[in-house]
Short mmCIF file of C-alpha atoms in Angstrom, two decimals:
data_model
loop_
_atom_site.label_atom_id
_atom_site.label_comp_id
_atom_site.label_asym_id
_atom_site.label_seq_id
_atom_site.Cartn_x
_atom_site.Cartn_y
_atom_site.Cartn_z
CA MET K 1 -89.35 -152.46 154.87
CA ASP K 2 -86.99 -150.77 157.22
CA ALA K 3 -84.12 -148.43 156.25
CA ALA K 4 -81.71 -149.90 158.70
CA GLU K 5 -82.14 -153.33 157.74
CA LEU K 6 -81.98 -152.93 154.13
CA ASP K 7 -78.80 -151.38 154.58
CA GLY K 8 -77.59 -154.15 156.67
CA ARG K 9 -78.58 -156.65 154.10
CA PHE K 10 -77.21 -154.89 151.10
CA ARG K 11 -73.59 -154.41 153.00
CA SER K 12 -73.62 -158.15 154.00
CA HIS K 13 -75.52 -159.73 151.45
CA SER K 14 -77.27 -161.53 154.13
CA PRO K 15 -79.96 -162.41 154.91
CA CYS K 16 -81.38 -162.08 151.47
CA ILE K 17 -81.55 -163.68 147.76
CA PRO K 18 -77.73 -162.40 146.78
CA PRO K 19 -77.26 -160.77 143.11
CA HIS K 20 -76.12 -163.86 141.42
CA LEU K 21 -78.90 -165.84 142.43
CA VAL K 22 -81.34 -163.20 141.50
CA SER K 23 -79.68 -163.14 137.88
CA ARG K 24 -79.82 -167.09 137.82
CA MET K 25 -83.42 -166.89 138.57
CA PHE K 26 -84.03 -164.39 135.62
CA ASP K 27 -82.04 -166.60 133.10
CA LEU K 28 -83.91 -169.61 133.72
CA GLY K 29 -87.18 -168.15 133.30
CA HIS K 30 -88.36 -167.31 137.08
CA ALA K 31 -88.89 -163.57 136.38
CA GLU K 32 -92.25 -163.97 138.20
CA GLU K 33 -90.82 -165.10 141.22
CA VAL K 34 -88.11 -162.38 141.10
CA ALA K 35 -91.13 -159.79 141.23
CA PHE K 36 -92.91 -161.22 144.00
CA GLN K 37 -89.98 -161.22 145.99
CA ALA K 38 -88.99 -157.72 145.11
CA GLY K 39 -92.55 -156.90 146.60
CA ARG K 40 -91.49 -158.82 149.67
CA GLY K 41 -88.33 -156.42 150.56
CA GLU K 42 -85.68 -158.31 148.51
CA TRP K 43 -83.68 -155.15 147.27
CA PHE K 44 -81.49 -157.23 145.05
CA CYS K 45 -84.55 -158.51 143.26
CA ALA K 46 -86.30 -155.01 143.12
CA ARG K 47 -82.86 -153.39 141.87
CA GLU K 48 -82.51 -156.05 138.82
CA LEU K 49 -86.19 -156.07 137.98
CA ALA K 50 -86.11 -152.44 137.77
CA ARG K 51 -83.06 -152.33 135.53
CA ARG K 52 -84.55 -154.84 133.41
CA LEU K 53 -87.81 -153.37 133.09
CA ASP K 54 -86.15 -150.11 132.07
CA GLY K 55 -84.36 -151.51 129.49
CA GLN K 56 -87.36 -152.72 127.89
CA GLY K 57 -88.76 -149.16 127.96
CA ARG K 58 -91.25 -150.23 130.73
CA ARG K 59 -90.71 -147.05 132.94
CA ALA K 60 -93.79 -146.91 134.95
CA GLU K 61 -93.27 -150.58 135.82
CA ALA K 62 -89.82 -149.98 136.93
CA TRP K 63 -90.60 -146.88 139.06
CA GLU K 64 -93.51 -148.73 140.70
CA VAL K 65 -90.75 -151.64 141.72
CA ILE K 66 -88.20 -149.17 143.12
CA THR K 67 -90.64 -146.72 144.98
CA PRO K 68 -91.62 -148.69 148.10
CA TYR K 69 -87.87 -148.83 148.95
CA VAL K 70 -87.30 -145.03 148.52
CA ALA K 71 -90.25 -144.41 150.80
CA THR K 72 -88.31 -146.05 153.42
CA GLY K 73 -85.67 -143.24 153.52
CA TRP K 74 -82.88 -145.44 152.50
CA TRP K 75 -80.20 -143.80 150.62
CA MET K 76 -79.23 -146.41 148.34
CA ALA K 77 -82.76 -146.69 147.12
CA ALA K 78 -82.97 -143.06 146.60
CA GLU K 79 -79.68 -143.13 144.52
CA ALA K 80 -81.01 -145.84 142.27
CA ALA K 81 -84.35 -143.85 141.63
CA ALA K 82 -82.40 -140.88 140.90
CA GLY K 83 -80.43 -142.82 138.39
CA LEU K 84 -83.73 -143.82 136.71
CA LEU K 85 -84.98 -140.29 136.48
CA GLU K 86 -81.76 -139.01 135.22
CA GLY K 87 -81.64 -141.63 132.45
CA TRP K 88 -85.54 -140.72 131.62
CA GLY K 89 -84.24 -136.99 131.00
CA ARG K 90 -85.90 -135.98 134.28
CA GLY K 91 -82.83 -134.48 135.86
CA ASP K 92 -84.77 -131.64 137.72
CA GLU K 93 -86.74 -134.55 139.58
CA ALA K 94 -83.52 -136.46 140.26
CA ILE K 95 -82.07 -133.40 141.90
CA ALA K 96 -85.24 -132.93 144.06
CA LEU K 97 -85.12 -136.39 145.23
CA VAL K 98 -81.55 -136.47 146.07
CA ARG K 99 -81.56 -132.88 147.68
CA PRO K 100 -82.76 -133.88 151.29
CA TYR K 101 -80.32 -136.56 151.77
CA ALA K 102 -77.60 -134.17 150.64
CA GLU K 103 -78.94 -131.41 153.26
CA SER K 104 -78.86 -134.15 156.12
CA GLY K 105 -75.05 -134.03 155.74
CA ASP K 106 -74.64 -137.74 154.31
CA ARG K 107 -71.46 -137.42 152.55
CA PRO K 108 -71.98 -139.92 149.90
CA ALA K 109 -75.32 -138.01 149.01
CA LEU K 110 -73.68 -134.84 149.13
CA ALA K 111 -71.21 -136.05 146.40
CA VAL K 112 -73.79 -137.64 144.46
CA PHE K 113 -75.94 -134.63 144.54
CA ALA K 114 -73.23 -132.21 143.67
CA ARG K 115 -72.14 -134.17 140.66
CA LEU K 116 -76.00 -134.48 139.78
CA LEU K 117 -76.17 -130.42 139.70
CA ALA K 118 -73.22 -130.16 137.80
CA ARG K 119 -74.10 -132.81 134.95
CA HIS K 120 -77.34 -130.49 134.63
CA GLY K 121 -76.15 -127.02 133.99
CA ARG K 122 -75.60 -126.15 137.75
CA SER K 123 -72.06 -126.46 138.06
CA GLY K 124 -71.43 -123.34 139.93
CA GLU K 125 -73.98 -124.19 142.60
CA ALA K 126 -72.34 -127.54 143.07
CA PHE K 127 -68.98 -126.05 143.52
CA ALA K 128 -70.28 -123.59 145.97
CA LEU K 129 -71.91 -126.34 147.81
CA LEU K 130 -68.61 -128.31 148.15
CA LEU K 131 -66.40 -125.35 148.89
CA PRO K 132 -66.89 -125.72 152.73
CA HIS K 133 -65.69 -129.62 152.62
CA ALA K 134 -62.45 -128.90 150.59
CA GLY K 135 -60.60 -130.35 153.58
CA ASP K 136 -62.40 -133.60 153.29
CA GLU K 137 -60.78 -136.24 151.31
CA PHE K 138 -63.78 -137.79 150.07
CA LEU K 139 -65.66 -134.51 148.96
CA ALA K 140 -62.45 -132.85 147.71
CA THR K 141 -62.85 -135.46 145.02
CA ALA K 142 -66.21 -134.21 144.09
CA LEU K 143 -65.07 -130.80 144.40
CA VAL K 144 -62.41 -131.23 141.74
CA ASP K 145 -64.98 -133.24 139.65
CA VAL K 146 -67.30 -130.19 139.24
CA ALA K 147 -64.61 -127.57 139.39
CA GLY K 148 -63.91 -128.09 135.64
CA LEU K 149 -67.42 -127.81 134.38
CA ALA K 150 -67.91 -124.68 136.73
CA GLY K 151 -64.68 -122.78 135.30
CA GLN K 152 -63.35 -122.60 138.64
CA ASP K 153 -60.22 -124.93 138.34
CA GLU K 154 -58.16 -122.06 139.54
CA GLU K 155 -59.99 -121.48 142.95
CA ALA K 156 -59.94 -125.41 143.12
CA ALA K 157 -56.25 -125.38 142.64
CA ALA K 158 -55.72 -122.80 145.55
CA LEU K 159 -57.58 -124.62 147.86
CA LEU K 160 -55.81 -127.66 147.47
CA ALA K 161 -52.21 -125.76 147.28
CA ALA K 162 -53.22 -124.32 150.53
CA ARG K 163 -54.04 -127.57 151.98
CA ILE K 164 -50.64 -129.07 150.93
CA ASP K 165 -48.74 -126.04 152.31
CA SER K 166 -50.56 -126.26 155.84
CA ALA K 167 -50.06 -130.06 155.90
CA HIS K 168 -46.20 -129.61 155.34
CA ARG K 169 -45.97 -126.69 158.11
CA SER K 170 -47.70 -129.25 160.69
CA THR K 171 -45.52 -132.20 160.02
CA GLY K 172 -44.28 -131.68 163.54
CA GLN K 173 -47.69 -132.52 165.17
CA ALA K 174 -48.22 -136.05 166.87
CA GLY K 175 -50.84 -138.41 165.67
CA PRO K 176 -52.60 -138.55 162.25
CA ARG K 177 -54.19 -135.40 160.70
CA PRO K 178 -57.77 -135.57 159.80
CA GLY K 179 -59.18 -134.50 156.75
CA LEU K 180 -57.25 -134.32 153.32
CA ALA K 181 -54.11 -136.13 153.42
CA PRO K 182 -51.21 -134.31 151.84
CA ALA K 183 -50.51 -137.19 149.23
CA ASN K 184 -54.12 -136.85 148.09
CA ALA K 185 -54.42 -133.27 147.89
CA VAL K 186 -51.12 -133.39 145.52
CA SER K 187 -53.14 -136.08 143.56
CA LEU K 188 -56.19 -134.00 143.02
CA LEU K 189 -54.24 -130.69 142.49
CA ALA K 190 -52.14 -132.64 139.68
CA THR K 191 -55.57 -133.90 138.29
CA VAL K 192 -56.56 -130.00 138.19
CA ARG K 193 -53.32 -129.05 136.39
CA GLU K 194 -53.57 -131.84 133.57
CA ARG K 195 -57.12 -130.75 132.94
CA GLN K 196 -55.88 -127.27 132.61
CA GLY K 197 -53.20 -128.47 130.01
CA ARG K 198 -50.23 -127.73 132.55
CA ILE K 199 -48.70 -131.06 131.86
CA ASP K 200 -45.34 -130.24 133.13
CA GLU K 201 -46.79 -128.67 136.53
CA ALA K 202 -48.81 -131.96 137.06
CA ILE K 203 -45.81 -134.14 136.52
CA ALA K 204 -43.77 -131.93 138.92
CA LEU K 205 -46.28 -132.25 141.55
CA LEU K 206 -46.46 -136.15 141.36
CA ARG K 207 -42.61 -136.54 140.69
CA PRO K 208 -41.00 -135.65 143.94
CA GLY K 209 -40.58 -138.24 146.66
CA PRO K 210 -41.39 -141.41 144.84
CA ALA K 211 -40.14 -143.56 147.83
CA ASP K 212 -42.84 -142.23 149.92
CA ALA K 213 -45.58 -141.66 147.77
CA PRO K 214 -48.62 -143.91 147.90
CA ASP K 215 -48.93 -146.61 145.28
CA HIS K 216 -51.94 -144.83 143.40
CA GLY K 217 -49.71 -141.36 143.20
CA HIS K 218 -47.20 -143.65 141.36
CA GLN K 219 -49.85 -144.96 139.08
CA GLN K 220 -51.18 -141.58 138.44
CA LEU K 221 -47.88 -140.25 137.09
CA ALA K 222 -47.32 -143.34 135.02
CA ASP K 223 -50.77 -142.97 133.48
CA LEU K 224 -50.34 -139.05 133.02
CA LEU K 225 -47.02 -139.68 131.03
CA ALA K 226 -48.61 -142.36 129.01
CA ARG K 227 -51.80 -140.34 128.04
CA HIS K 228 -49.46 -137.42 126.67
CA GLY K 229 -46.85 -139.57 125.00
CA ARG K 230 -44.06 -139.01 127.35
CA THR K 231 -42.77 -142.40 126.39
CA GLU K 232 -39.02 -141.70 127.33
CA GLU K 233 -39.96 -140.04 130.73
CA LEU K 234 -42.22 -143.07 131.34
CA ARG K 235 -39.40 -145.40 130.56
CA ARG K 236 -36.95 -143.54 132.92
CA TYR K 237 -39.64 -143.51 135.68
CA ALA K 238 -40.29 -147.30 134.89
CA GLY K 239 -36.31 -147.90 135.53
CA GLU K 240 -36.57 -146.24 138.98
CA LEU K 241 -39.74 -147.84 140.25
CA GLY K 242 -41.05 -150.89 139.05
CA SER K 243 -44.78 -150.16 139.49
CA ALA K 244 -44.64 -148.07 136.47
CA ALA K 245 -43.23 -150.58 134.32
CA GLN K 246 -46.73 -152.13 133.84
CA ARG K 247 -48.09 -148.91 132.31
CA LEU K 248 -45.08 -148.48 129.95
CA ALA K 249 -45.56 -151.98 128.91
CA GLU K 250 -49.23 -151.57 128.07
CA LEU K 251 -48.38 -148.23 126.16
CA LEU K 252 -46.08 -150.02 124.01
CA GLU K 253 -48.44 -153.01 123.40
CA GLU K 254 -51.08 -150.49 122.50
CA ARG K 255 -48.69 -149.05 119.89
CA GLY K 256 -48.02 -152.77 118.59
CA ASP K 257 -44.64 -152.75 119.92
CA VAL K 258 -44.88 -156.28 121.65
CA GLU K 259 -41.27 -156.95 121.77
CA GLY K 260 -40.79 -153.76 123.59
CA ALA K 261 -43.31 -154.47 125.97
CA ILE K 262 -41.97 -158.04 126.63
CA ALA K 263 -38.52 -156.37 127.17
CA VAL K 264 -39.87 -153.91 129.82
CA TYR K 265 -41.30 -157.03 131.66
CA ARG K 266 -37.95 -159.03 131.23
CA SER K 267 -35.75 -156.09 132.88
CA PRO K 268 -35.19 -156.79 136.58
CA ARG K 269 -36.50 -153.86 138.60
CA GLY K 270 -37.84 -153.22 141.88
CA SER K 271 -38.50 -155.50 144.88
CA GLN K 272 -38.75 -159.40 144.48
CA ALA K 273 -42.68 -158.91 144.64
CA LEU K 274 -42.77 -156.45 142.06
CA ARG K 275 -40.47 -158.79 139.79
CA ARG K 276 -43.04 -161.55 140.25
CA TYR K 277 -45.87 -159.57 139.45
CA GLY K 278 -44.13 -158.35 136.24
CA ALA K 279 -43.64 -162.20 135.41
CA VAL K 280 -47.31 -162.81 135.74
CA GLN K 281 -48.10 -159.91 133.55
CA LEU K 282 -45.40 -161.03 130.97
CA ALA K 283 -47.18 -164.17 130.89
CA ALA K 284 -50.53 -162.52 130.32
CA LEU K 285 -49.11 -160.47 127.60
CA LEU K 286 -47.49 -163.75 125.85
CA GLU K 287 -50.75 -165.69 126.04
CA ARG K 288 -52.60 -162.61 124.60
CA HIS K 289 -50.36 -162.83 121.53
CA ASP K 290 -50.58 -166.55 121.13
CA ARG K 291 -47.24 -167.32 122.51
CA ARG K 292 -48.72 -169.74 124.97
CA ALA K 293 -45.57 -172.09 125.30
CA GLU K 294 -43.62 -169.09 126.29
CA ALA K 295 -46.43 -167.87 128.88
CA ILE K 296 -46.24 -171.25 130.59
CA GLY K 297 -42.57 -171.33 130.58
CA VAL K 298 -42.45 -167.94 132.25
CA LEU K 299 -45.01 -169.05 135.01
CA ARG K 300 -43.29 -172.53 135.54
CA SER K 301 -39.86 -170.86 135.93
CA LEU K 302 -41.15 -168.58 138.43
CA ALA K 303 -42.98 -171.15 140.38
CA ASP K 304 -39.67 -173.22 140.45
CA SER K 305 -37.73 -170.23 141.80
CA PRO K 306 -36.71 -169.80 145.49
CA PRO K 307 -37.44 -168.30 147.94
CA ALA K 308 -41.19 -168.08 147.54
CA GLY K 309 -41.35 -171.00 145.03
CA ALA K 310 -44.77 -172.50 144.43
CA GLU K 311 -47.01 -170.37 146.07
CA ASP K 312 -50.81 -171.31 145.63
CA TRP K 313 -51.81 -168.32 143.61
CA LEU K 314 -48.93 -168.87 141.22
CA VAL K 315 -49.49 -172.44 140.77
CA ARG K 316 -53.17 -171.66 140.22
CA GLU K 317 -52.11 -169.31 137.31
CA LEU K 318 -50.10 -171.84 135.88
CA CYS K 319 -52.38 -174.83 136.05
CA ALA K 320 -55.23 -172.58 134.50
CA LEU K 321 -52.54 -171.89 131.58
CA TYR K 322 -52.14 -175.48 131.28
CA ALA K 323 -55.99 -176.51 130.87
CA ALA K 324 -56.83 -173.64 128.66
CA HIS K 325 -54.20 -174.72 126.10
CA GLY K 326 -54.55 -178.35 125.89
CA ARG K 327 -51.89 -179.30 128.25
CA ALA K 328 -53.88 -180.45 131.14
CA GLU K 329 -51.80 -183.50 131.45
CA ASP K 330 -48.72 -181.61 131.83
CA GLY K 331 -50.52 -179.67 134.82
CA LEU K 332 -50.99 -182.79 136.48
CA ALA K 333 -47.57 -183.96 136.17
CA TYR K 334 -46.28 -180.78 137.53
CA LEU K 335 -48.79 -181.13 140.55
CA ASP K 336 -47.58 -184.64 140.96
CA ALA K 337 -43.84 -183.69 141.11
CA LEU K 338 -44.66 -180.77 143.40
CA LYS K 339 -46.52 -183.37 145.86
CA SER K 340 -43.32 -185.55 145.65
CA LEU K 341 -41.13 -182.86 146.29
CA THR K 342 -42.96 -181.39 149.44
CA GLY K 343 -43.91 -184.87 151.03
CA GLY K 344 -47.76 -184.05 150.64
CA GLU K 345 -50.42 -181.87 149.24
CA GLU K 346 -52.68 -179.46 150.80
CA TRP K 347 -56.40 -179.00 149.92
CA THR K 348 -55.35 -175.89 148.00
CA PHE K 349 -53.22 -177.59 145.58
CA PHE K 350 -55.44 -180.63 145.54
CA GLU K 351 -58.37 -178.61 144.33
CA MET K 352 -56.34 -177.50 141.45
CA ARG K 353 -56.30 -180.94 140.17
CA LEU K 354 -60.20 -181.16 139.67
CA PRO K 355 -60.48 -178.95 136.54
CA LEU K 356 -57.17 -180.51 135.02
CA LEU K 357 -58.97 -183.72 135.46
CA THR K 358 -62.09 -182.60 133.89
CA THR K 359 -60.55 -181.12 130.96
CA CYS K 360 -58.88 -184.47 130.48
CA GLY K 361 -62.33 -186.00 130.23
CA ARG K 362 -61.78 -187.66 133.98
CA ARG K 363 -64.44 -186.08 135.67
CA GLU K 364 -65.32 -189.32 137.37
CA GLU K 365 -61.84 -189.71 138.72
CA ALA K 366 -62.02 -186.32 140.07
CA ILE K 367 -65.68 -186.98 141.95
CA ALA K 368 -63.72 -190.26 143.68
CA LEU K 369 -60.85 -188.66 144.56
CA VAL K 370 -62.64 -185.74 146.20
CA ARG K 371 -64.86 -188.39 148.14
CA ALA K 372 -62.06 -190.28 149.09
CA HIS K 373 -59.81 -187.48 150.25
CA PRO K 374 -59.17 -186.91 154.15
CA GLU K 375 -60.95 -183.37 154.17
CA ALA K 376 -63.86 -184.69 152.30
CA GLY K 377 -66.24 -184.09 155.44
CA THR K 378 -65.36 -180.36 155.27
CA TRP K 379 -67.84 -177.61 153.81
CA TYR K 380 -65.31 -176.72 151.46
CA ALA K 381 -64.58 -180.16 150.01
CA ALA K 382 -68.58 -180.34 149.81
CA THR K 383 -68.58 -177.30 147.49
CA SER K 384 -66.06 -178.60 145.20
CA LEU K 385 -67.73 -181.94 145.13
CA ALA K 386 -71.14 -180.56 144.49
CA GLN K 387 -69.79 -178.42 141.60
CA LEU K 388 -68.19 -181.69 140.04
CA LEU K 389 -71.31 -183.44 140.11
CA ALA K 390 -73.55 -180.55 138.94
CA ASP K 391 -71.31 -180.22 135.94
CA ALA K 392 -71.67 -183.87 135.13
CA GLY K 393 -75.55 -183.30 135.09
CA ARG K 394 -76.05 -184.57 138.46
CA THR K 395 -77.54 -181.87 140.26
CA GLU K 396 -79.70 -183.72 142.62
CA GLU K 397 -76.65 -185.52 143.82
CA ALA K 398 -75.09 -182.19 144.52
CA ALA K 399 -77.72 -180.75 146.29
CA ALA K 400 -77.99 -183.91 148.69
CA VAL K 401 -74.27 -183.47 149.26
CA LEU K 402 -74.63 -179.59 150.22
CA ARG K 403 -77.67 -180.12 152.25
CA ALA K 404 -75.54 -182.19 154.80
CA HIS K 405 -73.47 -179.14 155.30
CA LEU K 406 -76.08 -176.41 156.04
CA PRO K 407 -76.15 -173.67 157.17
CA GLY K 408 -72.92 -172.80 155.80
CA SER K 409 -73.85 -174.43 152.42
CA ALA K 410 -77.24 -172.51 151.92
CA VAL K 411 -76.27 -170.00 149.24
CA ASP K 412 -74.77 -172.84 147.29
CA LEU K 413 -77.47 -175.24 147.85
CA ALA K 414 -79.96 -172.63 146.70
CA GLY K 415 -78.22 -172.07 143.52
CA HIS K 416 -78.36 -175.77 142.69
CA LEU K 417 -82.14 -176.03 143.74
CA ILE K 418 -82.93 -173.11 141.21
CA THR K 419 -80.89 -174.82 138.46
CA LEU K 420 -83.46 -177.89 139.11
CA GLY K 421 -86.36 -175.39 138.96
CA ARG K 422 -87.19 -175.83 142.57
CA VAL K 423 -87.22 -172.04 143.26
CA LYS K 424 -89.52 -171.90 146.21
CA GLU K 425 -87.60 -174.68 148.18
CA ALA K 426 -84.26 -172.78 147.37
CA LEU K 427 -86.00 -169.41 148.71
CA SER K 428 -87.08 -171.30 151.53
CA VAL K 429 -83.38 -172.61 152.41
CA LEU K 430 -82.09 -169.34 152.21
CA GLN K 431 -84.90 -167.96 154.64
CA GLU K 432 -84.14 -170.71 157.18
CA HIS K 433 -80.46 -170.87 157.23
CA GLN K 434 -78.81 -167.54 156.15
CA SER K 435 -77.92 -165.64 159.52
#
């Protein structure tokens, strides 16, 4: 095994046995094959096998699975191994394992190492380790995390405040500034102030300039106000900026004020995109409280409204609601009306018919429609057809359909072959056709 190759496979999920197929192999009783593949360099097999062995209390076996990967020097394997050690109460060994990676200058490893130190009573050491990196956005977050445990919130706050001041003084510079951006420094400083109980200061930091603050800053302020029961302030903020409305509605729903939450979503605010997003959230809220007809009505009204109208994602949500609540025929009628209105039907909308038809007990009709479709020869049509066939218990036919579309269908084909118990063949397909 080679660290660079392992890393490439991990990031691309190719060429390898992807995680969902590893889980399917376990679920269908092929643990021995997973173990064999783990010994051949299949990281996702090794990771899941070690996790399951650990869950069964078989620590020595879990460690034996993971250590060959650690021996390659690959950071992700070392991090996973450190997690096992820490879970077994062997924190000092986890620290010793991670230390060389942190000392090499690897930023993710440094953040993990510092938090590990802090969790094991060495928060002062962790804080000192991160102090030289206070201007690095990624490591500054770790610095703030360990500062509270180290009792050094004020020191962290001073560093962040200085960074904000420096950034404000340099606004005349051309080009992007490296390191910790002012908005992120403000966000982290607000986190520190909230942890200190200085809520008004945290709010004041996040409050200025909502128009030019990043979305996560708006969300942070909304969450902060909700956590501290500042409902009226949150209500005013939601009135100024639509992105805070969802948090207000969630807070009211948590308190049992469903009508109040509904009213928040029904109040027009923000851009058209935010209003549309709010309508989708309203439909979900109504569905949670068994007001299904109202939920469908909200989405239907939105899908029928110009200028955006029947966007595919929105129609998909609507059709899913129809199917889930015994109104699949109404969903099909809606798609028919839409097809008539637009003078045709793109594959995206045609595909939405398939679960509606199966819900109505018309699976064979769905299969026939896909086979007769003008785009039946494409890989994406083959994937839909194969799934319909497999759901009908015709998995051999599903596999035959996908085999005609290799190499692009390799992962899907392997999944169906595993279902059929033909695991060796499935793995051979992956090995031969994944790029």
